[in-house]
């Protein structure tokens, strides 16, 4: 019976929902969805996103030439770099799973889909791709409302974590707000930067991801970061990062505090 609720199915559904690996609720969630991609894969994905315009439609197919992407990334036109592009596109097809909340006849569910409907790579280096019908509206929303960094700026950034931080900044900016505040639990931050399957001790995570992003974005874009570490007793439970665009301020200010009523991003 459709209206009957199975306790076992409900538990399975709750466990799946609790992971929220790439659970998309609004367009800016795409900015936080792909921590499992490498820096190179992020750069190729950014290039794909750059083809979306205000007039784009869900069934549009986009065309690029691998040589143009190679030149954009500052690489030479060797066979090795053509192979890198092909492998990156293959990874984007495989690693960009998306999960959407749905409801049918009052019953909640999860739609499991992916970012791309298809990607075609031809022998002459010509590439065509199309975003999936389910993902396209969120891609358009991300592009029009949050993806304001120029492609030339993104191409200067080399670290995967810097690229992710830029996308988080854009996803959390409201209008001309400055500074921009990014809030999240330790689990949130690790999911954004590492993906669903990896977790590191808090000290290593700060050193090897957040600090790496801060250092590069300060050096290359003059962004200024204030990092507040949220603690419960002696354990680190999250971070609040304020990002200021003026260049005059100090590079990093760090503070720590007990977790009280600061809301965490979900």
Short mmCIF file of C-alpha atoms in Angstrom, two decimals:
data_model
loop_
_atom_site.label_atom_id
_atom_site.label_comp_id
_atom_site.label_asym_id
_atom_site.label_seq_id
_atom_site.Cartn_x
_atom_site.Cartn_y
_atom_site.Cartn_z
CA UNK A 1 0.00 0.00 0.00
CA UNK A 2 1.32 3.40 -0.99
CA UNK A 3 0.09 5.14 2.15
CA UNK A 4 1.63 2.59 4.50
CA UNK A 5 4.93 3.61 6.10
CA UNK A 6 7.52 0.87 6.48
CA UNK A 7 9.69 1.43 9.54
CA UNK A 8 12.65 -0.26 7.87
CA UNK A 9 12.30 1.84 4.72
CA UNK A 10 11.90 4.95 6.87
CA UNK A 11 15.17 4.20 8.69
CA UNK A 12 16.96 3.63 5.37
CA UNK A 13 15.55 6.90 4.02
CA UNK A 14 16.60 8.82 7.15
CA UNK A 15 20.11 7.42 6.99
CA UNK A 16 20.45 8.44 3.36
CA UNK A 17 19.07 11.91 4.07
CA UNK A 18 21.36 12.39 7.07
CA UNK A 19 24.45 11.98 4.89
CA UNK A 20 23.43 14.91 2.67
CA UNK A 21 26.48 14.25 0.53
CA UNK A 22 25.42 16.67 -2.19
CA UNK A 23 21.88 17.53 -1.15
CA UNK A 24 20.74 20.45 -3.30
CA UNK A 25 18.10 22.82 -1.97
CA UNK A 26 18.94 25.99 -3.88
CA UNK A 27 21.37 27.10 -6.58
CA UNK A 28 24.20 28.11 -4.29
CA UNK A 29 24.35 24.56 -2.88
CA UNK A 30 26.17 23.60 -6.07
CA UNK A 31 29.01 25.80 -4.84
CA UNK A 32 29.42 23.43 -1.89
CA UNK A 33 28.65 20.17 -3.63
CA UNK A 34 31.88 18.91 -5.15
CA UNK A 35 34.61 18.68 -2.54
CA UNK A 36 35.59 15.33 -4.07
CA UNK A 37 36.90 16.97 -7.27
CA UNK A 38 40.57 17.77 -7.83
CA UNK A 39 41.75 21.33 -8.53
CA UNK A 40 42.09 20.55 -12.23
CA UNK A 41 38.60 19.06 -12.35
CA UNK A 42 37.22 22.16 -10.63
CA UNK A 43 38.87 24.35 -13.27
CA UNK A 44 37.35 22.30 -16.08
CA UNK A 45 33.94 22.44 -14.37
CA UNK A 46 34.24 26.23 -14.00
CA UNK A 47 34.95 26.44 -17.72
CA UNK A 48 31.78 24.44 -18.42
CA UNK A 49 29.73 26.70 -16.12
CA UNK A 50 31.06 29.77 -17.95
CA UNK A 51 29.03 28.86 -21.05
CA UNK A 52 25.74 29.37 -19.23
CA UNK A 53 24.07 32.71 -19.97
CA UNK A 54 20.85 34.45 -18.94
CA UNK A 55 19.23 33.09 -22.08
CA UNK A 56 20.27 29.46 -21.51
CA UNK A 57 17.57 26.79 -21.53
CA UNK A 58 17.49 23.42 -19.81
CA UNK A 59 17.86 21.49 -23.07
CA UNK A 60 20.79 23.54 -24.42
CA UNK A 61 23.87 21.61 -25.53
CA UNK A 62 27.18 23.45 -25.25
CA UNK A 63 30.22 23.04 -27.50
CA UNK A 64 33.89 23.61 -26.71
CA UNK A 65 37.20 22.61 -28.22
CA UNK A 66 39.77 20.95 -26.01
CA UNK A 67 42.52 23.18 -27.43
CA UNK A 68 40.70 26.32 -26.20
CA UNK A 69 40.37 24.84 -22.72
CA UNK A 70 44.04 23.83 -22.78
CA UNK A 71 45.08 27.38 -23.69
CA UNK A 72 42.75 28.84 -21.06
CA UNK A 73 44.48 26.76 -18.41
CA UNK A 74 47.90 27.94 -19.61
CA UNK A 75 48.97 24.51 -20.88
CA UNK A 76 50.72 23.50 -24.09
CA UNK A 77 48.93 21.50 -26.77
CA UNK A 78 50.63 18.19 -26.05
CA UNK A 79 48.98 14.80 -26.24
CA UNK A 80 49.40 14.53 -22.48
CA UNK A 81 47.26 17.62 -21.88
CA UNK A 82 44.55 16.39 -24.25
CA UNK A 83 44.52 13.23 -22.18
CA UNK A 84 44.26 15.27 -18.95
CA UNK A 85 41.22 17.09 -20.35
CA UNK A 86 39.58 13.82 -21.39
CA UNK A 87 40.21 12.27 -17.96
CA UNK A 88 38.88 15.38 -16.19
CA UNK A 89 35.67 15.25 -18.23
CA UNK A 90 35.32 11.55 -17.43
CA UNK A 91 35.73 12.35 -13.73
CA UNK A 92 33.13 15.14 -13.92
CA UNK A 93 30.68 12.67 -15.42
CA UNK A 94 31.37 10.16 -12.64
CA UNK A 95 31.84 12.36 -9.57
CA UNK A 96 29.07 14.95 -9.83
CA UNK A 97 26.18 13.08 -8.26
CA UNK A 98 23.34 15.27 -6.99
CA UNK A 99 20.52 14.56 -4.58
CA UNK A 100 17.29 16.56 -4.47
CA UNK A 101 14.44 16.50 -1.96
CA UNK A 102 11.17 15.52 -3.64
CA UNK A 103 7.64 14.67 -2.63
CA UNK A 104 4.98 12.53 -4.28
CA UNK A 105 1.42 12.28 -2.95
CA UNK A 106 2.63 13.77 0.31
CA UNK A 107 5.41 11.20 0.71
CA UNK A 108 8.93 12.73 0.96
CA UNK A 109 11.75 11.25 -1.07
CA UNK A 110 15.14 11.86 -2.65
CA UNK A 111 15.81 12.16 -6.36
CA UNK A 112 19.24 10.74 -7.21
CA UNK A 113 20.64 12.24 -10.38
CA UNK A 114 23.82 13.91 -11.65
CA UNK A 115 25.06 17.24 -12.95
CA UNK A 116 25.53 16.29 -16.60
CA UNK A 117 23.06 14.61 -18.91
CA UNK A 118 25.95 13.71 -21.19
CA UNK A 119 29.46 14.68 -22.24
CA UNK A 120 30.78 13.79 -25.71
CA UNK A 121 34.48 13.84 -26.55
CA UNK A 122 35.37 13.47 -30.25
CA UNK A 123 38.56 12.34 -31.93
CA UNK A 124 39.31 15.87 -33.21
CA UNK A 125 39.16 17.33 -29.68
CA UNK A 126 35.64 18.74 -30.04
CA UNK A 127 33.53 18.42 -26.89
CA UNK A 128 29.79 18.83 -26.39
CA UNK A 129 27.96 18.61 -23.08
CA UNK A 130 24.53 19.12 -21.61
CA UNK A 131 23.46 19.59 -18.01
CA UNK A 132 20.77 17.23 -16.77
CA UNK A 133 17.18 18.45 -16.83
CA UNK A 134 17.02 18.21 -13.03
CA UNK A 135 20.27 20.07 -12.41
CA UNK A 136 20.00 22.76 -15.10
CA UNK A 137 17.80 25.22 -13.14
CA UNK A 138 20.25 25.12 -10.22
CA UNK A 139 23.20 25.64 -12.57
CA UNK A 140 21.46 28.68 -14.05
CA UNK A 141 20.68 30.02 -10.58
CA UNK A 142 24.28 29.53 -9.48
CA UNK A 143 25.63 31.21 -12.59
CA UNK A 144 23.31 34.23 -12.47
CA UNK A 145 23.35 34.90 -8.74
CA UNK A 146 26.58 33.62 -7.28
CA UNK A 147 29.22 32.90 -9.89
CA UNK A 148 30.50 36.47 -10.29
CA UNK A 149 34.23 35.76 -10.33
CA UNK A 150 35.63 36.15 -13.83
CA UNK A 151 36.98 33.02 -15.47
CA UNK A 152 40.37 34.74 -15.79
CA UNK A 153 40.46 35.20 -12.01
CA UNK A 154 39.57 31.59 -11.35
CA UNK A 155 42.29 30.39 -13.74
CA UNK A 156 44.94 32.14 -11.60
CA UNK A 157 44.01 30.07 -8.57
CA UNK A 158 45.85 26.75 -8.36
CA UNK A 159 44.69 25.10 -5.13
CA UNK A 160 41.49 23.10 -5.11
CA UNK A 161 40.74 24.51 -1.66
CA UNK A 162 41.09 28.09 -2.88
CA UNK A 163 38.60 27.42 -5.67
CA UNK A 164 36.15 25.90 -3.20
CA UNK A 165 36.59 28.85 -0.83
CA UNK A 166 35.85 31.29 -3.67
CA UNK A 167 32.64 29.45 -4.46
CA UNK A 168 31.64 29.46 -0.78
CA UNK A 169 32.26 33.21 -0.64
CA UNK A 170 30.00 33.79 -3.62
CA UNK A 171 27.35 31.40 -2.33
CA UNK A 172 27.12 33.31 0.95
CA UNK A 173 27.25 36.87 -0.35
CA UNK A 174 24.00 38.78 -0.18
CA UNK A 175 24.01 41.79 -2.48
CA UNK A 176 26.92 44.11 -1.71
CA UNK A 177 27.42 42.67 1.77
CA UNK A 178 30.97 43.11 3.04
CA UNK A 179 32.34 41.30 4.95
CA UNK A 180 30.80 38.02 3.81
CA UNK A 181 30.16 35.45 6.54
CA UNK A 182 30.48 31.70 6.05
CA UNK A 183 29.27 29.55 8.96
CA UNK A 184 29.42 25.83 9.35
CA UNK A 185 30.04 22.92 11.66
CA UNK A 186 33.33 21.03 11.37
CA UNK A 187 31.41 18.34 9.47
CA UNK A 188 30.04 20.96 7.07
CA UNK A 189 33.48 22.39 6.33
CA UNK A 190 35.06 18.98 5.85
CA UNK A 191 32.25 17.97 3.49
CA UNK A 192 32.71 21.10 1.41
CA UNK A 193 36.48 20.76 1.14
CA UNK A 194 37.04 17.00 1.24
CA UNK A 195 33.83 15.49 -0.12
CA UNK A 196 31.75 12.76 1.46
CA UNK A 197 34.35 10.06 2.04
CA UNK A 198 37.34 11.72 3.76
CA UNK A 199 37.66 13.24 7.22
CA UNK A 200 40.78 14.67 8.91
CA UNK A 201 41.63 15.73 12.48
CA UNK A 202 40.67 19.37 13.03
CA UNK A 203 44.28 20.57 13.25
CA UNK A 204 45.30 18.97 9.98
CA UNK A 205 42.11 20.14 8.29
CA UNK A 206 42.74 23.78 9.23
CA UNK A 207 46.41 23.62 8.21
CA UNK A 208 46.02 21.76 4.93
CA UNK A 209 42.75 23.17 3.57
CA UNK A 210 41.48 26.44 5.07
CA UNK A 211 44.93 27.97 5.64
CA UNK A 212 46.04 26.94 2.15
CA UNK A 213 43.00 28.69 0.67
CA UNK A 214 43.47 31.79 2.81
CA UNK A 215 47.14 32.14 1.92
CA UNK A 216 46.59 31.88 -1.83
CA UNK A 217 43.51 34.11 -1.97
CA UNK A 218 45.23 36.79 0.08
CA UNK A 219 48.31 36.70 -2.11
CA UNK A 220 46.48 36.64 -5.45
CA UNK A 221 43.24 38.53 -4.75
CA UNK A 222 43.87 40.51 -1.58
CA UNK A 223 40.97 38.88 0.25
CA UNK A 224 41.15 39.26 4.03
CA UNK A 225 39.92 36.51 6.33
CA UNK A 226 38.81 36.55 9.98
CA UNK A 227 38.59 32.96 11.23
CA UNK A 228 36.65 32.19 14.42
CA UNK A 229 37.02 28.66 15.76
CA UNK A 230 33.89 27.40 17.49
CA UNK A 231 34.54 25.13 20.45
CA UNK A 232 32.44 23.03 22.76
CA UNK A 233 34.55 22.52 25.87
CA UNK A 234 37.91 21.55 24.33
CA UNK A 235 36.66 20.17 21.05
CA UNK A 236 36.51 22.13 17.80
CA UNK A 237 32.97 21.92 16.43
CA UNK A 238 32.95 24.47 13.63
CA UNK A 239 34.21 27.70 12.10
CA UNK A 240 32.85 31.11 11.24
CA UNK A 241 34.89 32.85 8.55
CA UNK A 242 34.39 36.50 7.60
CA UNK A 243 35.83 37.54 4.26
CA UNK A 244 36.55 41.20 3.50
CA UNK A 245 37.47 42.33 0.02
CA UNK A 246 39.47 45.51 0.85
CA UNK A 247 43.19 44.81 0.78
CA UNK A 248 44.31 47.10 3.57
CA UNK A 249 43.38 44.89 6.52
CA UNK A 250 45.54 42.25 8.12
CA UNK A 251 45.83 38.87 6.42
CA UNK A 252 44.33 36.62 9.09
CA UNK A 253 42.77 37.17 12.48
CA UNK A 254 42.08 34.03 14.46
CA UNK A 255 39.99 33.69 17.58
CA UNK A 256 38.24 30.91 19.40
CA UNK A 257 35.13 30.79 21.50
CA UNK A 258 32.67 28.47 23.17
CA UNK A 259 29.81 27.42 20.94
CA UNK A 260 26.70 29.16 22.20
CA UNK A 261 23.86 30.32 19.98
CA UNK A 262 25.75 30.86 16.75
CA UNK A 263 23.64 29.19 14.04
CA UNK A 264 25.47 26.70 11.87
CA UNK A 265 24.87 26.39 8.14
CA UNK A 266 22.93 23.33 7.09
#
